[in-house]
Amino acid sequence: MTARRSLSLQRRHLAAEVAAARPHPVHRANGDEVTHRGPDGRPSYVGSFSKCLPHDDDGFVDPGLYAEWVRAIDSGDPRDVAALDFVPAGPGGTTPWTSGIDPATPYRGWESLGAGHTFDLQGPDAQSVTMPPAPALDSEELVAEMAELYWMALCRDVPFSRWSTDSTVGAARASLRTLDWFRAGRPTTGSTDVLPSSQARRRLVRGGTAGDLEVGELFRGTAPGERVGPYVSQFLLVGNHRALPGAGAHDRDAGHVAYGAVRIDQRVRTAPAGVDYMTDFATWLDVQRGARLNGREDPYTGYRFITTGRDLATYVHYDALYEAYLNACLLLLGSGAPFDPGLPLQRGDLLDKQSGFAQFGGPHVLTLVTEVATRALKAVRYQKYNVHRRCRPEVVAARLNRLATSSDPAVTDRLEVLRPMLDTLSDSAVNLDAHVGGGSDPWLLPMAFPEGSPAHPSYGAGHATVAGACVTVLKAWFDAGHPLGYAFEANEDGSALVDVSADHPALTVGGELDKVAANVALGRGWGGVHYYSDYIESFRLGEQVALGLLEEQKLCYGETWSMSVPLLDGSVVRL
């Protein structure tokens, strides 16, 4: 036992040395916090996350309080956060709610503000991985991202099966394709500037495959295989095609995922079509001041298969964060999908004299695909709070709205940085001003959730980081290039799945794993709470976390084995 104790200690030391030997990056933000100033010369923080802090009647935060908040974040001490010198709005606060919501609505605090300061005993440290700067407030990329989000809100209730003929989807394409950002390989009109490498990479993958934007490329992810086949991943629709003793097999189109002897239905609760939130400035302001409106949606009606963007938004509003990838793992195991050829114990009991279970079997991968999620969340929390503090899309939209509707120079002067965005969006092929919001607040972003975004910054995205981490584990474990062998799509009302295999024979395990990750990450965009760049860079962050965890866990096994891991950019890493 003394020898075993020493060997165990050696492995732990070796894993720690592997982790410490990785380059620890410099974390860089986009500079918006220090670039944009108010009339008094102090930072205006017009592009920074400030939800749940006090805001004045025009939606601006006090610069001194914001700086105090950042100092509390950097300390990592929850007592410094609790001691921040302000009294929240709402019951017992100094500022009542102003929009007519229930006066007893409680205040909403920040979510996991200190998670980036925690440590883990395996996998990359939360501060040892990073993301490039987010698109700046005055960037062409953000113009394109906001245009996309407005159109996603307008297309929220269009069934995916009807995209090729729907007039609103056609209008979205016509509008977005006027923006240079969506025209692949073409330089920005009138600009000779060289884009930063991360921004150039994002621009390259956003455009259409032929230098144009086709309907089938709207609001989809960028990974290999993600734009192949139906919009919704098979892993969010189908069930296990597997029988228990004495019972018949469930057909895939029944949508039942077998959890041992019980089953889970893939259908989601149905949110009422056409019901959006935060479309007046008074409600928007109360939400920024911290009004907790969670759970106040209009009543849901029944269940259906995911058939619209609103369905995806509902899924990611209430999911258990990694449940889509746990389900995908169960579906792959249940269908007998082959493992990566480099993994051991696959030759059958006659040759190996054992089978995988605790190591290199179902329980191993089922545990691993969920285990990586908590590491991903801690890493992205550090990026959110300690590095970027990017405001949510609902804030940019409200800034545009104030710029468009206010005549007060004290307001508009602080928002002039957004004038080019407002002009570009107004001049697009289909005038968004005539389609979004309406009334006195035409540029507010219609939200799928009454509380708007979560109470933490936009960049990176927690769902997308977990998605990148979990599907990287699954693409490492299973043979990603293996043909899936089936394809289903929900019918127009979501009441049933339709077999479309004849139209989509090229679906693969890896492609549908990439797609389920993109569906979940972009489902947050369908809700209005994340930008597209949040998805792309957060997915890459999750990949880093997963690869580091796999690299260290590989030291723990006596078998000789390897994994080939396909990544978001199309390359393959071999562990």
Coordinates of C-alpha atoms in Angstrom, one line a residue:
M1 CA 0.0 0.0 0.0
T2 CA 2.9 2.3 0.6
A3 CA 4.0 1.8 -3.0
R4 CA 0.4 2.5 -4.2
R5 CA 0.3 5.7 -2.1
S6 CA 3.5 6.9 -3.7
L7 CA 2.3 6.1 -7.2
S8 CA -0.9 7.9 -6.6
L9 CA 1.0 10.9 -5.4
Q10 CA 3.2 10.8 -8.4
R11 CA 0.3 10.8 -10.8
R12 CA -1.3 13.8 -9.0
H13 CA 2.0 15.7 -9.2
L14 CA 2.4 14.8 -12.9
A15 CA -1.1 16.1 -13.7
A16 CA -0.4 19.3 -11.8
E17 CA 2.9 19.7 -13.7
V18 CA 1.1 19.2 -17.0
A19 CA -1.5 21.9 -16.0
A20 CA 1.2 24.3 -14.8
A21 CA 3.3 23.8 -18.0
R22 CA 0.5 25.2 -20.2
P23 CA 1.0 28.8 -21.2
H24 CA -1.1 31.0 -19.1
P25 CA -2.5 33.7 -21.4
V26 CA -2.8 37.5 -21.0
H27 CA -6.5 38.4 -20.7
R28 CA -7.4 41.3 -23.0
A29 CA -10.7 43.2 -23.1
N30 CA -11.9 45.4 -26.0
G31 CA -11.3 48.8 -24.3
D32 CA -15.0 49.9 -24.2
E33 CA -14.8 50.6 -20.5
V34 CA -12.1 53.3 -20.8
T35 CA -12.8 54.5 -24.4
H36 CA -16.3 55.9 -24.1
R37 CA -16.8 59.0 -21.9
G38 CA -19.6 61.1 -20.6
P39 CA -19.8 65.0 -20.8
D40 CA -17.9 65.2 -17.5
G41 CA -15.0 63.2 -18.9
R42 CA -15.7 60.2 -16.7
P43 CA -16.2 56.7 -18.3
S44 CA -19.9 56.3 -19.4
Y45 CA -19.9 52.5 -19.4
V46 CA -22.5 52.6 -22.1
G47 CA -21.3 49.3 -23.5
S48 CA -20.6 47.6 -20.2
F49 CA -22.7 45.2 -18.1
S50 CA -24.4 47.0 -15.2
K51 CA -27.6 45.0 -14.6
C52 CA -28.7 45.0 -10.9
L53 CA -26.8 48.2 -10.1
P54 CA -28.8 51.4 -9.7
H55 CA -29.5 53.2 -13.0
D56 CA -30.8 56.8 -13.6
D57 CA -34.0 57.4 -15.5
D58 CA -32.1 57.2 -18.8
G59 CA -30.5 53.8 -18.0
F60 CA -27.0 55.0 -17.1
V61 CA -25.0 53.8 -14.2
D62 CA -23.0 55.9 -11.8
P63 CA -19.3 55.6 -12.8
G64 CA -18.1 55.7 -9.2
L65 CA -20.4 52.9 -8.1
Y66 CA -19.4 50.8 -11.2
A67 CA -15.7 51.2 -10.3
E68 CA -16.5 50.1 -6.7
W69 CA -18.3 47.0 -8.1
V70 CA -15.3 46.1 -10.3
R71 CA -13.0 46.3 -7.3
A72 CA -15.3 44.0 -5.4
I73 CA -15.2 41.5 -8.3
D74 CA -11.5 41.6 -8.4
S75 CA -11.1 41.0 -4.7
G76 CA -12.9 37.7 -5.0
D77 CA -14.3 38.2 -1.4
P78 CA -18.1 37.9 -1.2
R79 CA -18.1 40.2 1.8
D80 CA -16.8 43.0 -0.5
V81 CA -19.7 42.4 -2.9
A82 CA -22.3 42.3 -0.1
A83 CA -20.9 45.6 1.3
L84 CA -21.3 47.6 -1.9
D85 CA -22.6 51.0 -1.0
F86 CA -26.0 51.1 -2.6
V87 CA -29.6 50.0 -1.7
P88 CA -31.3 48.1 -4.4
A89 CA -34.5 49.3 -6.1
G90 CA -37.8 47.7 -5.2
P91 CA -39.4 46.8 -1.9
G92 CA -37.3 48.4 0.9
G93 CA -35.1 50.2 -1.6
T94 CA -34.6 53.8 -2.4
T95 CA -36.1 53.7 -5.9
P96 CA -39.5 52.0 -6.4
W97 CA -40.3 50.0 -9.5
T98 CA -41.7 52.4 -12.1
S99 CA -43.3 50.2 -14.8
G100 CA -46.4 49.0 -13.1
I101 CA -45.0 45.6 -12.1
D102 CA -46.0 44.1 -8.8
P103 CA -44.6 46.4 -6.1
A104 CA -43.6 43.4 -4.1
T105 CA -41.3 42.1 -6.9
P106 CA -38.0 41.2 -5.2
Y107 CA -34.5 42.4 -6.1
R108 CA -32.3 40.1 -8.2
G109 CA -28.6 39.7 -7.2
W110 CA -25.7 38.6 -9.5
E111 CA -25.2 35.0 -10.3
S112 CA -21.9 33.3 -9.3
L113 CA -19.9 36.5 -9.4
G114 CA -16.9 35.0 -7.6
A115 CA -16.7 31.6 -9.5
G116 CA -13.7 32.7 -11.5
H117 CA -11.6 32.8 -8.3
T118 CA -12.2 29.2 -7.4
F119 CA -9.7 26.4 -7.9
D120 CA -10.1 22.8 -9.3
L121 CA -7.9 19.8 -8.7
Q122 CA -8.1 18.6 -12.3
G123 CA -8.4 20.3 -15.6
P124 CA -7.3 23.8 -16.6
D125 CA -7.4 26.5 -13.9
A126 CA -10.3 28.9 -14.4
Q127 CA -7.9 31.7 -15.2
S128 CA -5.5 29.7 -17.4
V129 CA -7.7 29.8 -20.5
T130 CA -9.0 32.9 -22.2
M131 CA -11.0 34.5 -25.0
P132 CA -10.1 37.3 -27.4
P133 CA -11.6 40.8 -27.0
A134 CA -15.3 41.0 -27.6
P135 CA -16.5 43.1 -30.6
A136 CA -16.3 46.7 -29.6
L137 CA -19.3 49.0 -29.3
D138 CA -18.4 50.9 -32.5
S139 CA -17.5 47.8 -34.6
E140 CA -19.1 46.7 -37.8
E141 CA -19.4 43.2 -36.3
L142 CA -21.7 44.4 -33.5
V143 CA -23.9 46.1 -36.1
A144 CA -24.3 42.8 -37.8
E145 CA -24.9 41.0 -34.5
M146 CA -27.6 43.4 -33.5
A147 CA -29.3 43.2 -36.9
E148 CA -29.3 39.4 -36.6
L149 CA -30.8 39.5 -33.1
Y150 CA -33.6 41.8 -34.2
W151 CA -34.4 39.4 -37.0
M152 CA -34.2 36.4 -34.8
A153 CA -36.8 38.0 -32.6
L154 CA -39.0 38.6 -35.6
C155 CA -38.6 35.0 -36.9
R156 CA -39.0 33.5 -33.5
D157 CA -42.4 31.8 -34.3
V158 CA -41.6 30.6 -37.8
P159 CA -41.5 26.8 -38.0
F160 CA -38.1 25.6 -39.3
S161 CA -39.8 23.4 -41.7
R162 CA -41.3 26.5 -43.4
W163 CA -38.1 28.6 -43.7
S164 CA -37.7 28.2 -47.4
T165 CA -41.1 29.8 -48.2
D166 CA -41.7 32.2 -45.3
S167 CA -41.8 35.9 -46.1
T168 CA -40.3 37.0 -42.8
V169 CA -37.3 34.7 -43.2
G170 CA -36.9 35.9 -46.7
A171 CA -37.0 39.5 -45.5
A172 CA -34.4 38.7 -42.8
R173 CA -32.1 37.3 -45.5
A174 CA -32.6 40.3 -47.8
S175 CA -31.8 42.7 -44.9
L176 CA -28.8 40.9 -43.5
R177 CA -27.1 40.2 -46.9
T178 CA -26.8 44.0 -47.4
L179 CA -24.4 44.1 -44.5
D180 CA -20.8 43.5 -45.5
W181 CA -20.2 41.4 -42.5
F182 CA -22.3 38.6 -44.0
R183 CA -20.6 38.7 -47.4
A184 CA -17.8 36.1 -47.1
G185 CA -14.3 37.1 -48.2
R186 CA -15.2 40.7 -49.2
P187 CA -13.5 43.6 -47.6
T188 CA -15.4 46.2 -45.5
T189 CA -16.7 48.8 -47.9
G190 CA -14.5 52.0 -47.7
S191 CA -12.2 50.5 -45.1
T192 CA -8.6 49.5 -45.5
D193 CA -8.1 48.5 -41.9
V194 CA -6.8 45.1 -41.1
L195 CA -9.1 43.3 -38.7
P196 CA -7.7 41.7 -35.5
S197 CA -7.1 38.0 -36.1
S198 CA -10.0 36.8 -34.0
Q199 CA -12.4 39.2 -35.7
A200 CA -11.2 38.3 -39.1
R201 CA -11.7 34.6 -38.3
R202 CA -15.2 35.2 -37.1
R203 CA -16.0 37.3 -40.2
L204 CA -14.8 34.6 -42.5
V205 CA -17.1 31.9 -41.0
R206 CA -20.1 34.2 -40.8
G207 CA -20.5 34.8 -44.5
G208 CA -22.4 32.6 -47.0
T209 CA -20.5 29.8 -48.6
A210 CA -20.6 31.5 -52.0
G211 CA -20.1 35.1 -50.9
D212 CA -23.7 35.5 -50.1
L213 CA -26.1 34.5 -47.3
E214 CA -28.6 31.8 -48.2
V215 CA -31.8 31.0 -46.2
G216 CA -30.3 27.7 -45.1
E217 CA -27.3 29.6 -43.6
L218 CA -29.4 32.0 -41.4
F219 CA -28.9 31.8 -37.6
R220 CA -26.8 28.6 -37.8
G221 CA -23.5 27.6 -36.2
T222 CA -20.2 27.4 -38.0
A223 CA -18.7 24.0 -37.1
P224 CA -18.2 21.3 -39.7
G225 CA -21.4 19.5 -40.4
E226 CA -23.5 22.1 -38.5
R227 CA -25.1 23.5 -41.6
V228 CA -25.8 20.0 -43.0
G229 CA -29.4 18.7 -42.7
P230 CA -32.3 20.0 -40.7
Y231 CA -31.8 23.0 -38.4
V232 CA -32.5 21.1 -35.2
S233 CA -30.0 18.4 -34.1
Q234 CA -31.3 14.8 -34.0
F235 CA -30.2 14.7 -30.4
L236 CA -32.8 17.2 -29.4
L237 CA -35.6 15.3 -31.2
V238 CA -35.3 11.5 -31.4
G239 CA -35.5 8.8 -28.8
N240 CA -33.7 5.5 -28.1
H241 CA -34.2 2.7 -30.6
R242 CA -33.7 0.0 -28.0
A243 CA -35.8 -2.7 -26.3
L244 CA -35.9 -3.8 -22.7
P245 CA -36.6 -7.5 -21.9
G246 CA -40.2 -8.4 -22.6
A247 CA -41.0 -5.0 -24.3
G248 CA -40.9 -3.8 -27.8
A249 CA -38.4 -1.2 -29.0
H250 CA -39.3 2.4 -28.9
D251 CA -39.2 3.9 -32.4
R252 CA -36.9 6.9 -32.7
D253 CA -39.7 9.2 -33.8
A254 CA -41.5 8.6 -30.5
G255 CA -38.9 10.9 -28.9
H256 CA -38.4 9.0 -25.7
V257 CA -34.9 8.9 -24.3
A258 CA -34.4 5.8 -22.1
Y259 CA -32.8 6.5 -18.7
G260 CA -32.4 2.9 -17.6
A261 CA -35.9 1.6 -17.0
V262 CA -37.6 5.1 -17.1
R263 CA -37.9 7.4 -20.0
I264 CA -37.8 11.1 -20.7
D265 CA -39.8 12.8 -23.4
Q266 CA -37.9 15.1 -25.8
R267 CA -40.9 17.3 -26.3
V268 CA -40.7 20.8 -24.7
R269 CA -43.3 23.0 -23.1
T270 CA -44.9 25.3 -25.7
A271 CA -44.7 29.0 -25.1
P272 CA -47.4 31.1 -26.6
A273 CA -46.5 32.5 -30.0
G274 CA -46.2 36.3 -30.4
V275 CA -45.7 37.0 -26.7
D276 CA -42.5 39.0 -26.1
Y277 CA -41.3 41.0 -23.1
M278 CA -39.4 44.2 -22.2
T279 CA -40.9 46.1 -25.2
D280 CA -41.4 49.4 -23.2
F281 CA -38.6 51.4 -21.7
A282 CA -40.1 51.6 -18.2
T283 CA -40.1 47.8 -17.9
W284 CA -36.6 47.6 -19.4
L285 CA -35.4 50.1 -16.8
D286 CA -36.9 48.1 -13.9
V287 CA -35.2 45.0 -15.2
Q288 CA -31.8 46.7 -15.4
R289 CA -32.3 47.9 -11.8
G290 CA -32.7 44.3 -10.7
A291 CA -36.4 43.5 -10.8
R292 CA -36.7 39.7 -10.5
L293 CA -39.3 38.8 -13.1
N294 CA -38.2 35.2 -13.5
G295 CA -41.1 32.8 -14.0
R296 CA -43.7 35.4 -15.0
E297 CA -44.2 34.2 -18.5
D298 CA -47.7 33.8 -20.0
P299 CA -48.9 30.2 -19.3
Y300 CA -47.5 27.5 -21.4
T301 CA -49.8 25.2 -23.4
G302 CA -48.9 21.5 -23.7
Y303 CA -45.7 20.0 -25.1
R304 CA -44.3 19.6 -28.6
F305 CA -41.1 18.8 -30.5
I306 CA -38.8 21.7 -31.1
T307 CA -40.1 23.4 -34.3
T308 CA -39.4 27.1 -33.8
G309 CA -36.8 29.5 -32.5
R310 CA -39.1 30.2 -29.5
D311 CA -39.1 26.4 -28.7
L312 CA -35.3 26.5 -28.6
A313 CA -35.4 29.6 -26.4
T314 CA -37.8 27.8 -24.0
Y315 CA -35.5 24.7 -23.9
V316 CA -32.4 26.7 -22.9
H317 CA -34.4 28.8 -20.5
Y318 CA -35.1 25.8 -18.2
D319 CA -32.5 23.2 -19.2
A320 CA -30.2 21.6 -16.7
L321 CA -27.3 23.1 -18.7
Y322 CA -25.6 19.8 -19.8
E323 CA -28.8 17.8 -20.2
A324 CA -28.7 17.9 -24.1
Y325 CA -25.2 16.3 -24.1
L326 CA -26.1 13.7 -21.5
N327 CA -29.1 12.8 -23.7
A328 CA -26.9 12.7 -26.8
C329 CA -24.5 10.4 -24.9
L330 CA -27.4 8.1 -23.9
L331 CA -28.7 8.1 -27.5
L332 CA -25.3 7.2 -28.9
L333 CA -24.7 4.5 -26.3
G334 CA -28.2 3.1 -26.9
S335 CA -27.7 2.9 -30.7
G336 CA -24.4 1.2 -30.4
A337 CA -22.5 4.1 -32.0
P338 CA -18.8 3.1 -32.3
F339 CA -16.2 4.5 -30.0
D340 CA -13.1 6.3 -31.2
P341 CA -10.8 3.5 -32.7
G342 CA -8.0 4.6 -30.4
L343 CA -9.9 3.5 -27.2
P344 CA -9.2 0.1 -25.7
L345 CA -11.5 -2.8 -24.8
Q346 CA -13.4 -2.8 -28.1
R347 CA -12.4 -6.1 -29.6
G348 CA -15.1 -8.2 -27.8
D349 CA -14.9 -10.4 -24.7
L350 CA -13.5 -13.3 -26.6
L351 CA -10.3 -11.4 -27.4
D352 CA -10.0 -8.8 -24.6
K353 CA -11.4 -11.1 -21.9
Q354 CA -13.1 -8.0 -20.4
S355 CA -15.4 -5.2 -21.4
G356 CA -15.4 -1.5 -20.7
F357 CA -17.5 -0.2 -17.8
A358 CA -15.9 1.7 -15.0
Q359 CA -13.1 2.5 -17.5
F360 CA -13.7 3.0 -21.2
G361 CA -17.4 2.0 -21.0
G362 CA -20.8 3.7 -20.7
P363 CA -20.5 4.9 -17.1
H364 CA -17.1 6.4 -17.8
V365 CA -18.3 8.6 -20.6
L366 CA -21.6 9.4 -19.0
T367 CA -19.7 10.8 -16.0
L368 CA -17.1 12.5 -18.0
V369 CA -19.5 14.4 -20.3
T370 CA -21.1 16.0 -17.2
E371 CA -18.0 16.4 -15.1
V372 CA -16.4 18.9 -17.5
A373 CA -19.4 21.3 -17.3
T374 CA -18.5 22.7 -13.9
R375 CA -14.9 23.5 -15.0
A376 CA -16.3 25.2 -18.1
L377 CA -18.6 27.4 -16.0
K378 CA -15.9 28.6 -13.7
A379 CA -13.6 29.5 -16.6
V380 CA -16.3 31.5 -18.4
R381 CA -17.3 33.3 -15.2
Y382 CA -13.8 34.7 -14.9
Q383 CA -14.1 36.0 -18.5
K384 CA -17.5 37.4 -17.8
Y385 CA -16.9 39.3 -14.7
N386 CA -13.1 39.8 -14.4
V387 CA -12.2 40.5 -18.0
H388 CA -14.8 41.6 -20.4
R389 CA -18.0 42.7 -18.6
R390 CA -19.8 43.0 -22.0
C391 CA -23.3 44.4 -21.8
R392 CA -26.2 42.2 -23.0
P393 CA -28.0 42.8 -26.3
E394 CA -31.0 44.2 -24.5
V395 CA -28.8 47.1 -23.4
V396 CA -27.4 48.0 -26.8
A397 CA -31.0 47.9 -28.1
A398 CA -32.1 50.3 -25.4
R399 CA -29.2 52.6 -26.1
L400 CA -30.3 52.7 -29.8
N401 CA -33.8 53.4 -28.7
R402 CA -32.8 56.4 -26.5
L403 CA -30.6 57.7 -29.3
A404 CA -33.5 57.5 -31.7
T405 CA -36.2 59.0 -29.4
S406 CA -34.5 61.4 -27.0
S407 CA -33.9 65.1 -27.7
D408 CA -31.8 65.6 -24.6
P409 CA -28.2 66.3 -25.5
A410 CA -27.0 64.9 -22.1
V411 CA -28.4 61.6 -23.3
T412 CA -27.7 61.6 -27.0
D413 CA -24.1 62.9 -26.6
R414 CA -23.1 59.9 -24.6
L415 CA -24.7 57.6 -27.2
E416 CA -23.2 59.1 -30.4
V417 CA -20.9 56.2 -30.7
L418 CA -23.9 54.2 -31.8
R419 CA -25.1 56.6 -34.4
P420 CA -23.5 54.6 -37.3
M421 CA -25.2 51.5 -36.1
L422 CA -28.6 53.2 -35.9
D423 CA -28.1 54.6 -39.4
T424 CA -27.0 51.3 -40.9
L425 CA -29.8 49.4 -39.4
S426 CA -32.3 52.0 -40.5
D427 CA -31.0 51.9 -44.0
S428 CA -31.0 48.1 -44.4
A429 CA -33.0 46.6 -47.2
V430 CA -35.9 46.0 -44.9
N431 CA -36.2 48.9 -42.4
L432 CA -36.0 47.2 -39.0
D433 CA -37.4 50.3 -37.4
A434 CA -40.8 49.4 -38.9
H435 CA -40.7 45.9 -37.6
V436 CA -39.4 45.8 -34.0
G437 CA -41.1 47.0 -30.9
G438 CA -43.3 49.7 -32.3
G439 CA -45.0 52.5 -30.4
S440 CA -42.8 55.0 -28.5
D441 CA -39.9 52.5 -28.0
P442 CA -39.3 51.1 -31.5
W443 CA -35.8 49.9 -31.1
L444 CA -36.1 47.8 -27.9
L445 CA -35.2 44.2 -28.5
P446 CA -38.3 42.0 -28.0
M447 CA -37.3 39.4 -25.4
A448 CA -38.5 35.8 -25.0
F449 CA -38.2 36.0 -21.2
P450 CA -39.8 38.5 -18.9
E451 CA -36.6 38.9 -16.9
G452 CA -34.5 39.4 -20.1
S453 CA -30.9 38.2 -19.7
P454 CA -29.4 36.5 -16.7
A455 CA -27.8 38.6 -14.1
H456 CA -24.2 38.2 -15.4
P457 CA -22.3 39.7 -18.3
S458 CA -22.7 38.5 -21.9
Y459 CA -19.2 37.4 -22.9
G460 CA -18.6 34.6 -22.7
A461 CA -21.7 32.6 -22.7
G462 CA -22.2 29.9 -20.0
H463 CA -24.4 27.7 -22.2
A464 CA -22.0 27.9 -25.1
T465 CA -18.9 27.2 -23.0
V466 CA -20.5 24.1 -21.5
A467 CA -21.7 23.1 -25.0
G468 CA -18.1 23.3 -26.3
A469 CA -16.7 21.4 -23.4
C470 CA -19.3 18.6 -23.4
V471 CA -19.5 17.9 -27.1
T472 CA -15.7 18.0 -27.3
V473 CA -15.7 15.1 -24.8
L474 CA -18.3 13.3 -26.9
K475 CA -16.5 13.8 -30.2
A476 CA -13.3 12.5 -28.5
W477 CA -15.1 9.4 -27.2
F478 CA -17.2 8.4 -30.2
D479 CA -16.2 8.0 -33.8
A480 CA -17.2 11.5 -34.9
G481 CA -17.1 10.6 -38.6
H482 CA -19.5 7.7 -38.3
P483 CA -22.7 8.1 -40.4
L484 CA -25.7 8.7 -38.1
G485 CA -28.1 6.7 -40.4
Y486 CA -31.3 8.6 -39.8
A487 CA -32.7 12.1 -40.0
F488 CA -36.0 13.5 -38.6
E489 CA -37.6 16.9 -38.5
A490 CA -40.6 18.2 -36.5
N491 CA -43.7 18.9 -38.6
E492 CA -45.0 22.4 -38.7
D493 CA -47.0 22.3 -35.4
G494 CA -44.4 20.1 -33.6
S495 CA -46.9 17.3 -33.0
A496 CA -44.8 14.6 -34.7
L497 CA -41.4 13.8 -36.2
V498 CA -41.2 13.4 -40.0
D499 CA -38.6 11.0 -41.5
V500 CA -36.4 13.1 -43.9
S501 CA -33.5 10.6 -44.2
A502 CA -33.9 10.5 -48.0
D503 CA -33.2 14.2 -48.2
H504 CA -30.3 14.3 -45.6
P505 CA -28.2 11.1 -45.9
A506 CA -24.9 12.8 -45.0
L507 CA -25.5 13.4 -41.2
T508 CA -22.7 12.2 -39.0
V509 CA -22.2 11.7 -35.3
G510 CA -19.8 14.6 -35.1
G511 CA -21.9 16.9 -37.2
E512 CA -25.0 16.4 -35.1
L513 CA -23.0 16.9 -31.9
D514 CA -21.7 20.2 -33.2
K515 CA -25.3 21.0 -34.2
V516 CA -26.8 20.2 -30.8
A517 CA -24.1 22.5 -29.2
A518 CA -24.9 25.3 -31.6
N519 CA -28.7 24.8 -31.2
V520 CA -28.3 25.2 -27.4
A521 CA -25.9 28.1 -27.7
L522 CA -27.9 30.0 -30.4
G523 CA -31.1 29.1 -28.5
R524 CA -29.9 31.9 -26.1
G525 CA -29.8 34.2 -29.1
W526 CA -33.3 33.2 -30.0
G527 CA -34.2 34.4 -26.5
G528 CA -32.4 37.7 -27.1
V529 CA -29.8 37.2 -24.4
H530 CA -26.6 36.6 -26.3
Y531 CA -24.7 37.7 -29.4
Y532 CA -23.4 35.4 -32.0
S533 CA -19.7 36.1 -31.1
D534 CA -20.5 35.0 -27.6
Y535 CA -21.3 31.5 -29.0
I536 CA -18.3 31.2 -31.3
E537 CA -15.6 32.2 -28.7
S538 CA -17.3 30.5 -25.8
F539 CA -17.4 27.3 -27.7
R540 CA -13.7 27.5 -28.3
L541 CA -13.1 28.3 -24.6
G542 CA -15.1 25.1 -23.7
E543 CA -12.9 23.1 -26.1
Q544 CA -9.8 24.3 -24.2
V545 CA -11.3 23.2 -20.9
A546 CA -12.3 19.8 -22.2
L547 CA -8.9 19.1 -23.9
G548 CA -7.1 20.0 -20.7
L549 CA -9.2 17.8 -18.6
L550 CA -8.9 14.8 -21.0
E551 CA -5.1 15.4 -21.2
E552 CA -4.8 15.1 -17.4
Q553 CA -7.2 12.2 -17.0
K554 CA -5.2 10.3 -19.6
L555 CA -2.4 10.0 -17.0
C556 CA -4.6 8.0 -14.7
Y557 CA -5.0 4.8 -16.8
G558 CA -2.7 1.9 -17.4
E559 CA -4.0 1.0 -20.8
T560 CA -2.4 2.4 -24.0
W561 CA -5.0 4.5 -25.8
S562 CA -5.5 7.6 -27.8
M563 CA -8.3 9.9 -29.0
S564 CA -8.8 12.0 -32.1
V565 CA -10.8 15.1 -31.3
P566 CA -12.4 17.2 -34.1
L567 CA -12.6 20.9 -33.2
L568 CA -14.8 23.8 -34.1
D569 CA -12.4 25.1 -36.7
G570 CA -12.2 21.8 -38.6
S571 CA -8.9 20.7 -37.3
V572 CA -8.3 17.5 -35.3
V573 CA -6.3 17.2 -32.1
R574 CA -4.9 13.8 -31.1
L575 CA -4.5 13.0 -27.5

